Short mmCIF file of C-alpha atoms and ligand atoms in Angstrom, two decimals:
data_model
loop_
_atom_site.label_atom_id
_atom_site.label_comp_id
_atom_site.label_asym_id
_atom_site.label_seq_id
_atom_site.Cartn_x
_atom_site.Cartn_y
_atom_site.Cartn_z
CA MET A 1 0.00 0.00 0.00
CA ILE A 2 1.41 3.41 -1.03
CA THR A 3 0.32 6.28 1.21
CA LYS A 4 0.80 9.92 0.24
CA LEU A 5 -0.03 13.10 2.08
CA PHE A 6 -0.76 16.29 0.16
CA TYR A 7 -0.55 19.12 2.71
CA ASN A 8 -0.51 22.93 2.86
CA ALA A 9 -3.33 23.00 0.26
CA SER A 10 -6.18 25.49 -0.06
CA ILE A 11 -8.87 22.96 -0.94
CA TYR A 12 -12.15 23.78 -2.75
CA THR A 13 -14.58 21.01 -3.60
CA PRO A 14 -18.28 20.65 -4.40
CA VAL A 15 -20.33 18.66 -1.94
CA ASP A 16 -21.72 15.35 -3.16
CA HIS A 17 -25.08 14.70 -1.50
CA GLY A 18 -25.74 11.64 -3.65
CA SER A 19 -27.44 13.44 -6.54
CA PRO A 20 -26.50 16.15 -9.07
CA ALA A 21 -26.30 19.56 -7.38
CA ALA A 22 -29.37 21.54 -8.49
CA GLY A 23 -30.62 25.01 -7.56
CA LEU A 24 -29.00 26.42 -4.42
CA ALA A 25 -26.88 23.28 -3.92
CA GLN A 26 -25.00 24.17 -7.10
CA SER A 27 -23.29 26.98 -5.12
CA GLU A 28 -22.28 24.80 -2.17
CA ILE A 29 -18.48 24.49 -1.96
CA LYS A 30 -16.44 23.09 0.92
CA HIS A 31 -13.25 25.02 1.63
CA PHE A 32 -10.31 23.96 3.80
CA GLU A 33 -7.93 26.92 4.08
CA HIS A 34 -5.03 24.81 5.41
CA GLY A 35 -6.14 21.51 4.00
CA ALA A 36 -4.65 18.09 3.45
CA VAL A 37 -5.57 14.98 1.50
CA LEU A 38 -4.41 11.50 2.43
CA VAL A 39 -4.17 9.17 -0.56
CA LYS A 40 -3.90 5.40 -0.32
CA ASN A 41 -3.33 3.39 -3.48
CA GLY A 42 -4.70 6.17 -5.64
CA MET A 43 -7.87 6.73 -3.64
CA ILE A 44 -8.77 9.51 -1.20
CA ALA A 45 -8.52 8.02 2.29
CA ASP A 46 -9.01 11.24 4.25
CA ILE A 47 -9.51 14.95 3.58
CA GLY A 48 -9.96 18.00 5.78
CA GLU A 49 -8.05 20.60 7.77
CA GLU A 50 -4.37 19.67 7.77
CA ASN A 51 -3.93 19.34 11.53
CA LYS A 52 -6.97 17.05 11.82
CA VAL A 53 -5.93 14.83 8.89
CA ILE A 54 -2.40 14.53 10.29
CA SER A 55 -3.61 13.69 13.78
CA ARG A 56 -5.94 11.03 12.35
CA THR A 57 -3.01 9.34 10.56
CA GLY A 58 -1.43 8.66 13.98
CA SER A 59 1.68 6.54 13.62
CA GLU A 60 0.77 5.31 10.14
CA LYS A 61 3.68 5.20 7.68
CA ILE A 62 3.45 7.93 5.02
CA HIS A 63 5.58 7.12 1.96
CA GLN A 64 5.50 10.55 0.38
CA LYS A 65 4.61 14.05 1.59
CA ILE A 66 3.80 16.69 -1.02
CA ASP A 67 3.86 20.36 -0.02
CA CYS A 68 1.16 22.13 -2.08
CA LYS A 69 2.63 25.52 -1.08
CA GLY A 70 -0.75 26.99 -0.18
CA ARG A 71 -2.02 26.57 -3.72
CA CYS A 72 -5.65 26.21 -4.67
CA PHE A 73 -6.56 22.54 -4.91
CA ILE A 74 -9.68 21.35 -6.78
CA PRO A 75 -11.07 18.10 -8.26
CA GLY A 76 -9.94 17.19 -11.79
CA PHE A 77 -12.29 18.51 -14.46
CA VAL A 78 -14.84 16.12 -15.93
CA ASP A 79 -15.70 16.98 -19.55
CA PRO A 80 -18.99 15.21 -20.36
CA HIS A 81 -19.46 16.16 -24.04
CA THR A 82 -16.71 15.87 -26.66
CA HIS A 83 -16.31 14.81 -30.27
CA MET A 84 -12.51 14.71 -30.02
CA CYS A 85 -12.14 11.57 -32.14
CA PHE A 86 -11.85 13.04 -35.65
CA ALA A 87 -9.47 12.93 -38.57
CA ARG A 88 -9.01 16.56 -39.63
CA THR A 89 -9.75 20.10 -38.49
CA ARG A 90 -12.09 22.35 -40.55
CA GLU A 91 -10.37 25.73 -40.67
CA GLY A 92 -11.80 26.58 -44.09
CA GLU A 93 -15.30 26.22 -42.71
CA PHE A 94 -14.40 28.45 -39.77
CA GLU A 95 -13.43 31.17 -42.26
CA GLN A 96 -16.83 30.76 -43.96
CA ARG A 97 -18.65 31.00 -40.64
CA ILE A 98 -16.90 34.17 -39.54
CA GLN A 99 -17.88 35.68 -42.86
CA GLY A 100 -21.49 34.99 -41.89
CA ILE A 101 -22.47 31.64 -43.43
CA PRO A 102 -24.59 29.81 -40.81
CA TYR A 103 -23.37 26.51 -39.33
CA LEU A 104 -26.52 24.61 -40.42
CA GLU A 105 -26.29 26.04 -43.95
CA ILE A 106 -22.77 24.61 -44.34
CA LEU A 107 -24.11 21.22 -43.22
CA LYS A 108 -27.02 21.49 -45.67
CA GLN A 109 -24.52 21.99 -48.48
CA GLY A 110 -22.74 18.76 -47.57
CA GLY A 111 -19.99 20.35 -45.44
CA GLY A 112 -19.68 20.63 -41.66
CA ILE A 113 -20.23 17.29 -39.92
CA LEU A 114 -20.43 15.60 -43.34
CA SER A 115 -16.95 16.77 -44.26
CA SER A 116 -15.64 15.21 -41.03
CA VAL A 117 -17.52 12.03 -42.00
CA ARG A 118 -15.64 11.88 -45.33
CA ALA A 119 -12.33 12.42 -43.53
CA VAL A 120 -13.02 9.62 -41.03
CA ALA A 121 -14.03 7.22 -43.83
CA GLN A 122 -10.65 7.85 -45.49
CA ALA A 123 -8.61 7.60 -42.28
CA ASP A 124 -7.32 4.32 -40.86
CA GLU A 125 -7.49 3.54 -37.16
CA ASP A 126 -3.88 4.62 -36.54
CA GLU A 127 -4.50 8.08 -38.01
CA LEU A 128 -7.65 8.50 -35.93
CA PHE A 129 -5.77 7.29 -32.87
CA GLU A 130 -3.02 9.91 -33.36
CA VAL A 131 -5.44 12.85 -33.58
CA THR A 132 -7.59 11.65 -30.70
CA ILE A 133 -4.72 11.01 -28.31
CA LYS A 134 -3.21 14.41 -29.10
CA ASN A 135 -6.55 16.06 -28.22
CA MET A 136 -6.85 14.02 -25.04
CA LEU A 137 -3.35 14.81 -23.83
CA SER A 138 -4.00 18.50 -24.47
CA ALA A 139 -7.16 18.19 -22.36
CA LEU A 140 -5.21 16.42 -19.62
CA LYS A 141 -2.63 19.24 -19.53
CA THR A 142 -5.42 21.75 -18.94
CA GLY A 143 -6.86 19.70 -16.08
CA THR A 144 -9.37 17.22 -17.53
CA THR A 145 -9.04 13.85 -15.81
CA THR A 146 -12.29 12.21 -17.00
CA LEU A 147 -14.11 12.77 -20.27
CA GLU A 148 -16.66 11.52 -22.73
CA ILE A 149 -15.85 10.90 -26.39
CA LYS A 150 -18.59 10.40 -28.98
CA SER A 151 -18.52 8.56 -32.28
CA GLY A 152 -20.68 10.25 -34.92
CA TYR A 153 -18.33 10.90 -37.83
CA GLY A 154 -18.91 7.40 -39.21
CA LEU A 155 -22.63 7.39 -40.00
CA ASP A 156 -22.43 3.81 -41.21
CA THR A 157 -22.00 0.68 -39.15
CA GLU A 158 -18.42 -0.01 -40.20
CA ASN A 159 -17.12 3.49 -39.51
CA GLU A 160 -19.10 4.01 -36.30
CA LEU A 161 -17.65 0.75 -34.91
CA LYS A 162 -14.20 1.85 -36.11
CA MET A 163 -14.50 5.11 -34.17
CA LEU A 164 -15.64 3.30 -31.03
CA ARG A 165 -12.67 0.90 -31.29
CA VAL A 166 -10.30 3.88 -31.50
CA ILE A 167 -11.99 5.50 -28.49
CA LYS A 168 -11.49 2.29 -26.51
CA LYS A 169 -7.85 2.11 -27.56
CA VAL A 170 -7.02 5.72 -26.64
CA ALA A 171 -8.62 5.13 -23.26
CA GLU A 172 -6.18 2.26 -22.71
CA HIS A 173 -3.21 4.45 -23.67
CA THR A 174 -3.79 7.53 -21.49
CA PRO A 175 -4.34 8.02 -17.77
CA LEU A 176 -7.76 9.63 -18.35
CA ASP A 177 -11.03 7.84 -17.65
CA VAL A 178 -13.03 7.78 -20.89
CA VAL A 179 -16.76 7.22 -21.33
CA PRO A 180 -17.68 6.29 -24.95
CA THR A 181 -20.95 7.44 -26.53
CA PHE A 182 -22.52 6.21 -29.79
CA LEU A 183 -23.78 9.08 -31.96
CA GLY A 184 -24.75 7.31 -35.20
CA ALA A 185 -27.55 9.88 -35.66
CA HIS A 186 -25.27 12.91 -35.87
CA ALA A 187 -26.26 13.98 -39.41
CA VAL A 188 -28.24 12.58 -42.31
CA PRO A 189 -25.80 11.24 -44.96
CA LEU A 190 -26.32 12.81 -48.41
CA GLU A 191 -27.48 9.52 -49.90
CA TYR A 192 -30.42 9.51 -47.43
CA ILE A 193 -31.32 13.18 -47.79
CA ASP A 194 -34.62 12.40 -49.55
CA ASN A 195 -35.50 9.60 -47.17
CA PRO A 196 -34.09 10.34 -43.69
CA ASP A 197 -36.50 7.83 -42.11
CA ALA A 198 -34.64 5.06 -43.92
CA PHE A 199 -31.44 6.26 -42.24
CA VAL A 200 -33.21 6.29 -38.86
CA ASN A 201 -34.25 2.68 -39.53
CA LEU A 202 -30.63 1.82 -40.33
CA VAL A 203 -29.52 3.32 -37.01
CA VAL A 204 -32.19 1.41 -35.10
CA ASP A 205 -32.14 -1.94 -36.93
CA GLU A 206 -28.48 -2.30 -37.86
CA MET A 207 -26.15 0.15 -36.11
CA LEU A 208 -27.55 0.01 -32.57
CA PRO A 209 -27.55 -3.82 -32.32
CA ALA A 210 -23.99 -3.90 -33.74
CA VAL A 211 -22.86 -1.24 -31.25
CA LYS A 212 -24.49 -3.18 -28.43
CA ASP A 213 -22.73 -6.39 -29.56
CA GLN A 214 -19.40 -4.60 -29.75
CA GLY A 215 -19.93 -3.58 -26.13
CA ILE A 216 -17.87 -0.37 -26.02
CA ALA A 217 -20.48 2.44 -25.97
CA GLU A 218 -22.19 3.30 -22.68
CA TYR A 219 -24.54 6.01 -23.99
CA CYS A 220 -26.44 6.84 -27.16
CA ASP A 221 -26.87 10.43 -28.31
CA VAL A 222 -28.84 12.08 -31.17
CA PHE A 223 -28.53 15.50 -32.85
CA CYS A 224 -32.15 16.70 -32.66
CA GLU A 225 -32.31 19.84 -34.81
CA GLN A 226 -34.10 21.36 -37.78
CA GLY A 227 -32.76 19.73 -40.97
CA VAL A 228 -31.06 16.99 -38.96
CA PHE A 229 -33.23 14.63 -36.83
CA SER A 230 -36.79 15.55 -35.87
CA LEU A 231 -38.29 15.07 -32.44
CA SER A 232 -40.07 11.85 -33.46
CA GLN A 233 -36.99 10.42 -35.20
CA SER A 234 -34.91 11.24 -32.12
CA ARG A 235 -37.51 9.62 -29.85
CA LYS A 236 -37.43 6.44 -31.94
CA ILE A 237 -33.62 6.13 -31.74
CA LEU A 238 -33.39 6.98 -28.06
CA LYS A 239 -36.16 4.58 -27.08
CA ALA A 240 -34.49 1.78 -29.04
CA SER A 241 -31.22 2.56 -27.23
CA GLN A 242 -32.93 2.42 -23.86
CA GLY A 243 -34.38 -0.94 -24.86
CA LEU A 244 -30.82 -2.19 -25.38
CA GLY A 245 -29.72 -0.90 -21.98
CA LEU A 246 -27.71 2.12 -23.15
CA GLY A 247 -27.92 5.40 -21.25
CA ILE A 248 -29.35 8.25 -23.33
CA LYS A 249 -28.54 11.92 -23.91
CA ILE A 250 -29.48 14.40 -26.60
CA HIS A 251 -28.14 17.41 -28.54
CA ALA A 252 -31.18 19.56 -27.88
CA ASP A 253 -32.44 22.99 -28.92
CA GLU A 254 -29.00 24.17 -30.09
CA VAL A 255 -30.11 26.47 -32.91
CA ASN A 256 -33.89 26.04 -33.00
CA ASP A 257 -36.33 25.20 -30.22
CA LEU A 258 -37.54 21.83 -31.47
CA GLY A 259 -38.48 20.57 -28.01
CA GLY A 260 -35.44 18.36 -27.45
CA GLY A 261 -35.29 19.43 -23.79
CA GLY A 262 -38.88 18.24 -23.35
CA LEU A 263 -38.05 14.93 -25.04
CA ALA A 264 -35.12 14.45 -22.64
CA ALA A 265 -37.56 14.91 -19.75
CA GLU A 266 -40.16 12.58 -21.28
CA LEU A 267 -37.62 9.76 -21.76
CA GLY A 268 -35.61 10.34 -18.57
CA ALA A 269 -32.37 11.13 -20.40
CA VAL A 270 -29.36 11.72 -18.18
CA SER A 271 -28.70 15.04 -19.90
CA ALA A 272 -29.82 17.45 -22.58
CA ASP A 273 -26.93 19.33 -24.14
CA HIS A 274 -26.55 22.80 -25.76
CA LEU A 275 -30.02 24.28 -24.96
CA LEU A 276 -29.26 27.72 -26.44
CA ALA A 277 -32.88 27.96 -27.64
CA VAL A 278 -34.73 25.87 -25.03
CA SER A 279 -38.08 27.16 -23.76
CA THR A 280 -38.81 27.88 -20.10
CA GLU A 281 -41.58 25.27 -20.24
CA ASN A 282 -39.06 22.59 -21.16
CA ILE A 283 -36.54 23.85 -18.60
CA ASP A 284 -39.21 23.20 -15.98
CA LYS A 285 -39.96 19.74 -17.39
CA MET A 286 -36.25 18.88 -17.30
CA ALA A 287 -35.91 20.10 -13.72
CA LYS A 288 -38.87 17.97 -12.65
CA ALA A 289 -37.50 14.88 -14.41
CA GLY A 290 -33.98 15.34 -13.00
CA VAL A 291 -32.34 15.82 -16.41
CA ILE A 292 -28.98 17.59 -16.20
CA ALA A 293 -28.47 20.58 -18.52
CA THR A 294 -25.03 20.20 -20.09
CA LEU A 295 -24.05 23.64 -21.37
CA LEU A 296 -21.39 24.25 -23.99
CA PRO A 297 -20.40 27.94 -23.90
CA ALA A 298 -17.49 27.53 -26.33
CA THR A 299 -19.99 26.51 -29.00
CA ALA A 300 -21.98 29.71 -28.46
CA TYR A 301 -18.65 31.59 -28.65
CA SER A 302 -17.64 29.87 -31.88
CA LEU A 303 -21.10 30.19 -33.49
CA ARG A 304 -21.35 33.81 -32.27
CA LYS A 305 -24.62 33.11 -30.51
CA PRO A 306 -25.95 34.23 -27.12
CA CYS A 307 -25.10 31.73 -24.38
CA ALA A 308 -27.58 29.33 -22.82
CA ARG A 309 -29.61 30.85 -19.94
CA ALA A 310 -27.58 29.12 -17.24
CA LYS A 311 -28.55 31.34 -14.31
CA HIS A 312 -32.23 31.07 -15.20
CA MET A 313 -31.90 27.29 -15.39
CA ILE A 314 -30.26 27.10 -11.97
CA GLU A 315 -32.92 29.40 -10.51
CA ARG A 316 -35.61 27.05 -11.83
CA GLY A 317 -33.99 24.07 -10.13
CA LEU A 318 -31.98 22.50 -12.94
CA ALA A 319 -28.58 20.96 -12.31
CA VAL A 320 -26.13 22.51 -14.78
CA ALA A 321 -22.98 20.81 -16.08
CA LEU A 322 -20.31 22.31 -18.35
CA ALA A 323 -18.42 20.73 -21.25
CA THR A 324 -16.08 21.74 -24.07
CA ASP A 325 -18.00 20.08 -26.96
CA CYS A 326 -14.47 19.68 -28.41
CA ASN A 327 -14.96 19.07 -32.14
CA PRO A 328 -13.43 20.27 -35.42
CA GLY A 329 -16.50 22.35 -36.37
CA SER A 330 -18.46 24.29 -33.79
CA SER A 331 -16.02 24.23 -30.85
CA TYR A 332 -12.34 23.54 -31.42
CA THR A 333 -11.17 23.61 -27.82
CA TRP A 334 -10.31 20.99 -25.21
CA SER A 335 -9.75 23.54 -22.45
CA MET A 336 -12.03 23.35 -19.41
CA PRO A 337 -10.35 26.49 -17.94
CA PHE A 338 -11.59 28.33 -21.06
CA ILE A 339 -15.09 26.90 -20.51
CA PHE A 340 -14.96 27.90 -16.83
CA GLY A 341 -14.05 31.45 -17.84
CA LEU A 342 -16.88 31.68 -20.40
CA ALA A 343 -19.35 30.30 -17.85
CA VAL A 344 -18.43 32.95 -15.30
CA MET A 345 -17.95 35.92 -17.61
CA ASN A 346 -20.51 35.27 -20.38
CA MET A 347 -23.17 33.19 -18.64
CA GLY A 348 -22.98 34.90 -15.26
CA LEU A 349 -22.34 31.82 -13.12
CA SER A 350 -20.48 32.34 -9.85
CA PRO A 351 -17.11 30.57 -9.63
CA ALA A 352 -18.70 28.18 -7.11
CA GLN A 353 -21.50 27.28 -9.56
CA ALA A 354 -19.00 26.86 -12.40
CA LEU A 355 -16.80 24.61 -10.24
CA THR A 356 -19.73 22.33 -9.40
CA ALA A 357 -20.83 22.31 -13.04
CA SER A 358 -17.40 21.34 -14.37
CA THR A 359 -16.67 18.62 -11.81
CA LEU A 360 -19.50 17.10 -9.75
CA ASN A 361 -22.47 17.58 -12.07
CA SER A 362 -20.45 16.56 -15.12
CA ALA A 363 -19.37 13.38 -13.29
CA TYR A 364 -23.08 12.62 -12.77
CA VAL A 365 -23.69 13.10 -16.51
CA LEU A 366 -21.17 10.34 -17.18
CA GLY A 367 -22.22 8.01 -14.37
CA MET A 368 -18.75 8.58 -12.88
CA GLU A 369 -19.88 10.18 -9.62
CA LYS A 370 -18.72 7.29 -7.45
CA GLN A 371 -15.14 7.77 -8.71
CA ALA A 372 -14.84 11.44 -9.67
CA GLY A 373 -16.29 14.93 -9.46
CA SER A 374 -15.53 15.86 -5.85
CA LEU A 375 -12.81 15.40 -3.26
CA ASP A 376 -14.45 12.88 -0.98
CA LYS A 377 -13.19 9.89 0.93
CA GLY A 378 -13.50 6.80 -1.29
CA LYS A 379 -13.27 8.66 -4.61
CA GLN A 380 -10.26 8.61 -6.93
CA ALA A 381 -7.42 10.98 -6.06
CA ASP A 382 -7.92 13.03 -9.26
CA PHE A 383 -7.09 16.65 -8.53
CA LEU A 384 -5.48 19.84 -9.76
CA MET A 385 -3.21 22.40 -8.23
CA LEU A 386 -3.83 25.90 -9.50
CA GLU A 387 -1.57 28.93 -9.61
CA GLY A 388 -3.72 31.25 -7.51
CA LYS A 389 -5.64 31.43 -4.27
CA THR A 390 -9.18 30.52 -5.36
CA PRO A 391 -10.93 28.81 -8.30
CA SER A 392 -11.77 32.31 -9.64
CA ILE A 393 -8.26 32.33 -11.12
CA LEU A 394 -9.68 30.09 -13.87
CA ALA A 395 -11.86 32.96 -15.11
CA TYR A 396 -9.53 35.79 -14.10
CA ASN A 397 -6.50 34.45 -15.99
CA ALA A 398 -8.30 34.64 -19.36
CA GLY A 399 -6.50 32.77 -22.12
CA GLY A 400 -3.92 31.41 -19.69
CA CYS A 401 -3.79 28.07 -17.98
CA PRO A 402 -3.47 28.38 -14.21
CA VAL A 403 -3.46 24.57 -13.90
CA LYS A 404 0.03 23.91 -12.53
CA ALA A 405 -0.23 20.21 -11.74
CA VAL A 406 -2.64 17.42 -12.63
CA TYR A 407 -2.85 14.29 -10.46
CA LYS A 408 -4.67 11.15 -11.55
CA LEU A 409 -5.11 8.41 -8.93
CA GLY A 410 -2.63 10.35 -6.81
CA GLU A 411 0.12 10.29 -9.48
CA PRO A 412 1.39 13.41 -11.24
CA VAL A 413 0.39 13.13 -14.90
CA SER A 414 1.08 16.67 -16.00
CA LEU A 415 3.30 19.28 -14.35
CA ASN A 416 3.09 22.60 -16.18
N1 LIG B 1 -24.20 20.08 -33.12
C1 LIG B 1 -23.88 18.95 -33.37
N2 LIG B 1 -22.70 18.34 -33.12
C2 LIG B 1 -21.52 19.02 -32.66
C3 LIG B 1 -20.74 19.64 -33.75
C4 LIG B 1 -20.05 18.64 -34.57
C5 LIG B 1 -19.33 19.21 -35.73
O1 LIG B 1 -19.62 20.32 -36.22
O2 LIG B 1 -18.43 18.50 -36.19
C6 LIG B 1 -21.88 19.96 -31.53
O3 LIG B 1 -22.35 19.46 -30.52
O4 LIG B 1 -21.68 21.18 -31.63
ZN1 LIG B 2 -21.87 17.84 -29.55
#
């Protein structure tokens, strides 16, 4: 048994009451000014004020003592929505978008997601692996210790399974915990444009059973949006996924208010993501059903759209989580510090709310709350040391990265 003591730390952590932190609980942060964490075999064995933790260790042998030099100490970030398995970036499309061509228009013309689909079809697994691992290690350096990665640039059985195999392999080659999601219904392939229902049938009858057999994906997701998948098509796919025992989530009300938030509530999805255009009625339905709102402020930034109404959602009792949405189109960032800054400065969350959203609530989105998301006895010793006194540094140091050290299971995995 290896025992380590991290001492002289200014610890900030959300409080895990056994469910996602909604409403007022989203602001609840425990702070130990002179804190310490005792780690045994990669797990948190004790946490609290330094003198109390040290006195509780008694005569126990401590193999390593790490002086945190009074730095701010927080849980590792959990990023619950990424598309970071892709083959190529789409800088040309970014130029088009900043000249005013809408994101959905580019998709309609066969670009956007569909251009990433062509790139993935041409790439072999090694090429996909290289890009994905580079994105993941960049995320790790900026403090992400657990994340989700979606498929969705395959859009046929062979290429969706190929993406999921790559996601499994990168998970085995990095220290991060990875939760794979199947997103076969990410766009309608051009050959199905006149008969999208036939594509929906392909997802339900062929792709989903194959994904289930392969056994890698834990969740199924759908892009419910005008010109992509309708509410009833999304319902059909998500219900079939539930029937196979997959968890469900949904890209909802990103550009147009189609009612995806309401569908998430109706089906008991773990989360509805984006929600830039969601109605108050559906916010209330989500709150009642316990759906987590996963907000993606870098997508609003990149699409030059107003942010989701995060404060309003919290006031109405929703639990809010934050994610990068890392992808080559609408949000080319892996940086949770950037997301934290946007959440505080552009969405008006307090640093406490943003901390809960980017750690505890996002761990709940991924079903990783027993292992990650807060600094509690029995959870993994996944934590960050920040340059600065409080988590506010993440918003204050705009464009910088105040993450000085990243620990996964008590081991240093990135020292900046
Ligand atoms: N909106 C749909 N899917 C992604 C974008 C994927 C892409 O453009 O490649 C999103 O969540 O923003
Ligand atoms: Zn997405």
